[in-house]
Coordinates of C-alpha atoms in Angstrom, one line a residue:
M1 CA 16.9 23.9 3.4
K2 CA 15.1 25.3 0.4
E3 CA 14.4 21.7 -0.9
F4 CA 13.1 20.6 2.5
L5 CA 10.8 23.7 2.7
A6 CA 9.5 23.1 -0.9
A7 CA 8.7 19.4 -0.1
A8 CA 7.0 20.4 3.1
L9 CA 4.9 23.0 1.4
D10 CA 4.0 20.5 -1.4
F11 CA 2.7 18.1 1.3
I12 CA 0.8 20.8 3.2
L13 CA -0.8 22.5 0.2
C14 CA -1.9 19.1 -1.2
R15 CA -3.6 18.2 2.0
I16 CA -5.3 21.6 2.4
T17 CA -6.5 21.5 -1.2
I18 CA -8.0 18.1 -0.7
F19 CA -9.6 19.1 2.6
I20 CA -11.2 22.3 1.2
T21 CA -12.4 21.0 -2.1
G22 CA -13.1 17.4 -1.2
V23 CA -11.6 16.4 -4.6
R24 CA -11.1 12.6 -4.9
P25 CA -8.4 11.6 -7.3
P26 CA -10.1 9.7 -10.2
Q27 CA -8.8 6.2 -10.9
E28 CA -7.7 7.4 -14.4
L29 CA -5.2 9.7 -12.8
L30 CA -4.2 7.4 -9.9
N31 CA -3.4 4.7 -12.5
I32 CA -1.8 7.1 -15.1
G33 CA 1.4 5.9 -16.7
E34 CA 4.6 7.7 -16.3
G35 CA 5.1 8.8 -19.9
T36 CA 5.0 12.4 -20.9
K37 CA 1.5 13.8 -21.3
I38 CA -0.3 17.1 -21.8
Y39 CA -3.2 17.5 -19.3
Y40 CA -5.6 20.1 -20.5
A41 CA -8.6 21.4 -18.7
N42 CA -11.3 24.1 -18.4
H43 CA -10.2 27.3 -16.6
A44 CA -12.2 29.1 -13.9
S45 CA -9.8 30.0 -11.1
H46 CA -6.1 30.4 -10.3
G47 CA -6.3 27.2 -8.3
D48 CA -7.5 24.9 -11.1
F49 CA -4.1 23.4 -11.7
L50 CA -3.8 22.4 -8.0
L51 CA -6.8 20.0 -8.4
I52 CA -5.1 18.1 -11.1
F53 CA -1.7 18.4 -9.5
V54 CA -2.8 16.9 -6.1
S55 CA -4.8 14.1 -7.8
L56 CA -1.7 12.7 -9.4
P57 CA 0.5 10.1 -7.6
Y58 CA 3.6 11.7 -6.1
R59 CA 5.9 9.7 -8.4
V60 CA 4.1 11.2 -11.4
R61 CA 3.5 14.7 -9.9
K62 CA 7.2 15.3 -9.5
R63 CA 7.5 15.1 -13.3
V64 CA 4.5 17.4 -14.1
R65 CA 4.8 21.2 -14.7
P66 CA 1.8 23.5 -14.7
V67 CA 1.9 26.2 -17.3
A68 CA 0.9 29.6 -15.9
A69 CA 1.1 33.3 -16.4
A70 CA 4.4 34.8 -15.3
E71 CA 2.8 38.2 -14.6
Y72 CA 0.7 36.6 -11.8
W73 CA 3.1 34.1 -10.3
E74 CA 6.1 36.4 -10.3
S75 CA 4.3 39.2 -8.5
G76 CA 5.5 38.6 -5.0
S77 CA 8.2 36.5 -3.2
V78 CA 5.7 33.9 -1.9
R79 CA 4.1 33.2 -5.3
R80 CA 7.5 33.2 -6.9
F81 CA 8.8 30.6 -4.4
L82 CA 5.8 28.4 -4.9
A83 CA 5.9 28.7 -8.7
K84 CA 9.6 27.8 -9.0
N85 CA 10.4 25.6 -6.0
V86 CA 7.1 23.8 -5.2
F87 CA 5.2 23.5 -8.4
N88 CA 8.1 23.9 -10.9
M89 CA 5.9 25.9 -13.2
V90 CA 6.6 26.8 -16.8
L91 CA 6.0 30.6 -16.5
I92 CA 4.9 32.2 -19.7
S93 CA 4.9 36.0 -20.1
R94 CA 1.8 37.4 -21.9
R95 CA 4.2 39.9 -23.5
K96 CA 6.5 37.2 -24.9
D97 CA 6.5 36.2 -28.6
P98 CA 4.2 33.2 -29.0
L99 CA 7.0 31.2 -30.7
E100 CA 9.2 31.7 -27.6
A101 CA 6.3 30.5 -25.4
L102 CA 5.9 27.5 -27.6
A103 CA 9.6 26.7 -27.4
Q104 CA 9.5 26.9 -23.6
M105 CA 6.7 24.3 -23.5
S106 CA 8.2 22.1 -26.1
D107 CA 11.5 22.0 -24.2
A108 CA 9.7 21.2 -20.9
L109 CA 7.9 18.3 -22.6
Q110 CA 11.3 16.6 -23.2
T111 CA 11.4 15.6 -19.6
H112 CA 8.1 16.6 -18.0
S113 CA 4.4 16.4 -18.5
L114 CA 2.4 19.7 -18.6
I115 CA -0.9 21.0 -17.3
I116 CA -2.3 23.7 -19.6
F117 CA -5.5 25.7 -19.9
P118 CA -6.2 26.2 -23.6
E119 CA -8.9 28.9 -23.0
G120 CA -6.2 31.2 -21.9
A121 CA -8.0 33.6 -19.5
R122 CA -10.3 32.3 -16.8
K123 CA -14.0 31.9 -17.9
M124 CA -16.3 34.5 -16.3
N125 CA -19.4 33.9 -18.4
D126 CA -21.6 31.3 -16.8
D127 CA -23.6 31.0 -20.0
L128 CA -20.5 29.5 -21.8
A129 CA -19.6 26.0 -20.9
L130 CA -16.2 26.6 -22.5
Q131 CA -14.4 29.5 -24.2
P132 CA -12.9 29.0 -27.6
F133 CA -9.4 27.5 -27.4
K134 CA -6.4 29.5 -28.2
S135 CA -4.1 28.2 -30.9
G136 CA -1.3 27.3 -28.5
I137 CA -2.6 23.8 -27.8
F138 CA -2.7 23.2 -31.6
R139 CA 0.9 24.4 -32.1
L140 CA 2.1 22.4 -29.2
A141 CA 0.4 19.2 -30.3
Q142 CA 1.6 19.7 -33.9
Q143 CA 5.2 20.1 -32.7
C144 CA 5.0 17.1 -30.3
P145 CA 2.6 14.7 -32.2
D146 CA 3.7 11.6 -30.1
V147 CA 2.6 13.2 -26.8
P148 CA -0.9 12.3 -25.8
L149 CA -3.3 15.0 -24.6
V150 CA -5.5 14.1 -21.6
P151 CA -8.8 16.1 -21.3
V152 CA -9.8 16.8 -17.6
W153 CA -13.1 18.5 -16.8
I154 CA -13.0 20.5 -13.5
K155 CA -16.3 20.9 -11.7
N156 CA -16.9 23.8 -9.2
A157 CA -13.4 25.3 -9.1
R158 CA -14.7 28.8 -9.8
N159 CA -17.0 28.7 -6.8
V160 CA -14.2 27.6 -4.5
L161 CA -12.0 30.6 -5.3
P162 CA -14.2 33.3 -6.9
K163 CA -12.7 36.3 -8.5
G164 CA -11.8 38.9 -5.9
F165 CA -11.7 36.4 -3.0
F166 CA -8.4 35.7 -1.2
M167 CA -9.7 32.8 1.0
P168 CA -11.2 29.7 -0.6
I169 CA -14.8 28.7 0.1
P170 CA -15.2 25.0 1.1
L171 CA -17.0 23.3 -1.7
L172 CA -16.9 19.9 -3.3
C173 CA -15.0 19.7 -6.6
E174 CA -14.7 16.9 -9.1
L175 CA -12.4 15.9 -11.9
I176 CA -13.7 13.9 -14.9
V177 CA -10.9 12.5 -17.1
G178 CA -11.4 11.6 -20.7
E179 CA -9.6 9.4 -23.2
E180 CA -6.3 10.6 -24.6
I181 CA -6.3 12.3 -28.0
F182 CA -3.4 12.9 -30.4
Y183 CA -2.6 15.3 -33.1
G184 CA -3.4 13.5 -36.3
G185 CA -2.5 15.9 -39.0
E186 CA -5.6 18.1 -38.7
N187 CA -5.6 21.7 -39.6
K188 CA -5.9 24.2 -36.8
G189 CA -9.7 24.5 -36.8
E190 CA -10.2 20.8 -37.0
F191 CA -7.8 20.0 -34.1
L192 CA -9.1 22.8 -31.8
Q193 CA -12.7 21.5 -32.4
K194 CA -11.6 17.9 -31.6
A195 CA -9.8 19.0 -28.4
Q196 CA -12.8 21.1 -27.3
D197 CA -15.3 18.3 -28.1
A198 CA -13.2 15.8 -26.1
L199 CA -13.3 18.1 -23.0
L200 CA -17.0 19.1 -23.4
A201 CA -17.9 15.4 -23.5
M202 CA -16.5 15.2 -20.0
S203 CA -18.7 18.0 -18.9
E204 CA -21.7 16.1 -20.3
T205 CA -20.6 13.0 -18.5
Q206 CA -20.6 15.1 -15.2
N207 CA -24.1 16.3 -16.0
D208 CA -25.3 12.8 -16.6
R209 CA -23.9 11.7 -13.2
T210 CA -25.7 14.6 -11.5
K211 CA -29.0 13.7 -13.0
A212 CA -28.5 10.1 -12.0

């Protein structure tokens, strides 16, 4: 019964997300291979991961785990059920030792792809295109150098579910997917800059599309 309910909620939430946001799965995600990957994106709302999640083919989506804050997703029976049974999240406690969190994600990568948000907290400053990345993405890439990282720029997610709102606001969202990058032996600063630049390049691509 629990598995049936989880599958039904997966179907319903995906359809609702697509209806509200108008997001169209980009071809890069529709044609994505089945190998393990790390999808990383800009972070503006609690619903960001859903836009990537619903854009993946079902066969791929079942092997993808969003990484999220345990404090938020374990704060209620409904959220807890969604996190564990529908989205199969990797829940990381902010109070946990960073090495334990890294081990959690590395273990998950043995069998599943991950969706991560390297900025950490959601961006609230509209003057910043992107907040500086936390070191976690570097440590994860360093520990799993054969796993490709896929940059995904999310447009408009913050305006769909602004801070303090409990109901989403219908608004078109868009995903722009960049080329995979790999850890190539860089030091922390170099790799974080490379990862940020790859993601920001997708933001500039989106701006070019808007002007056109």
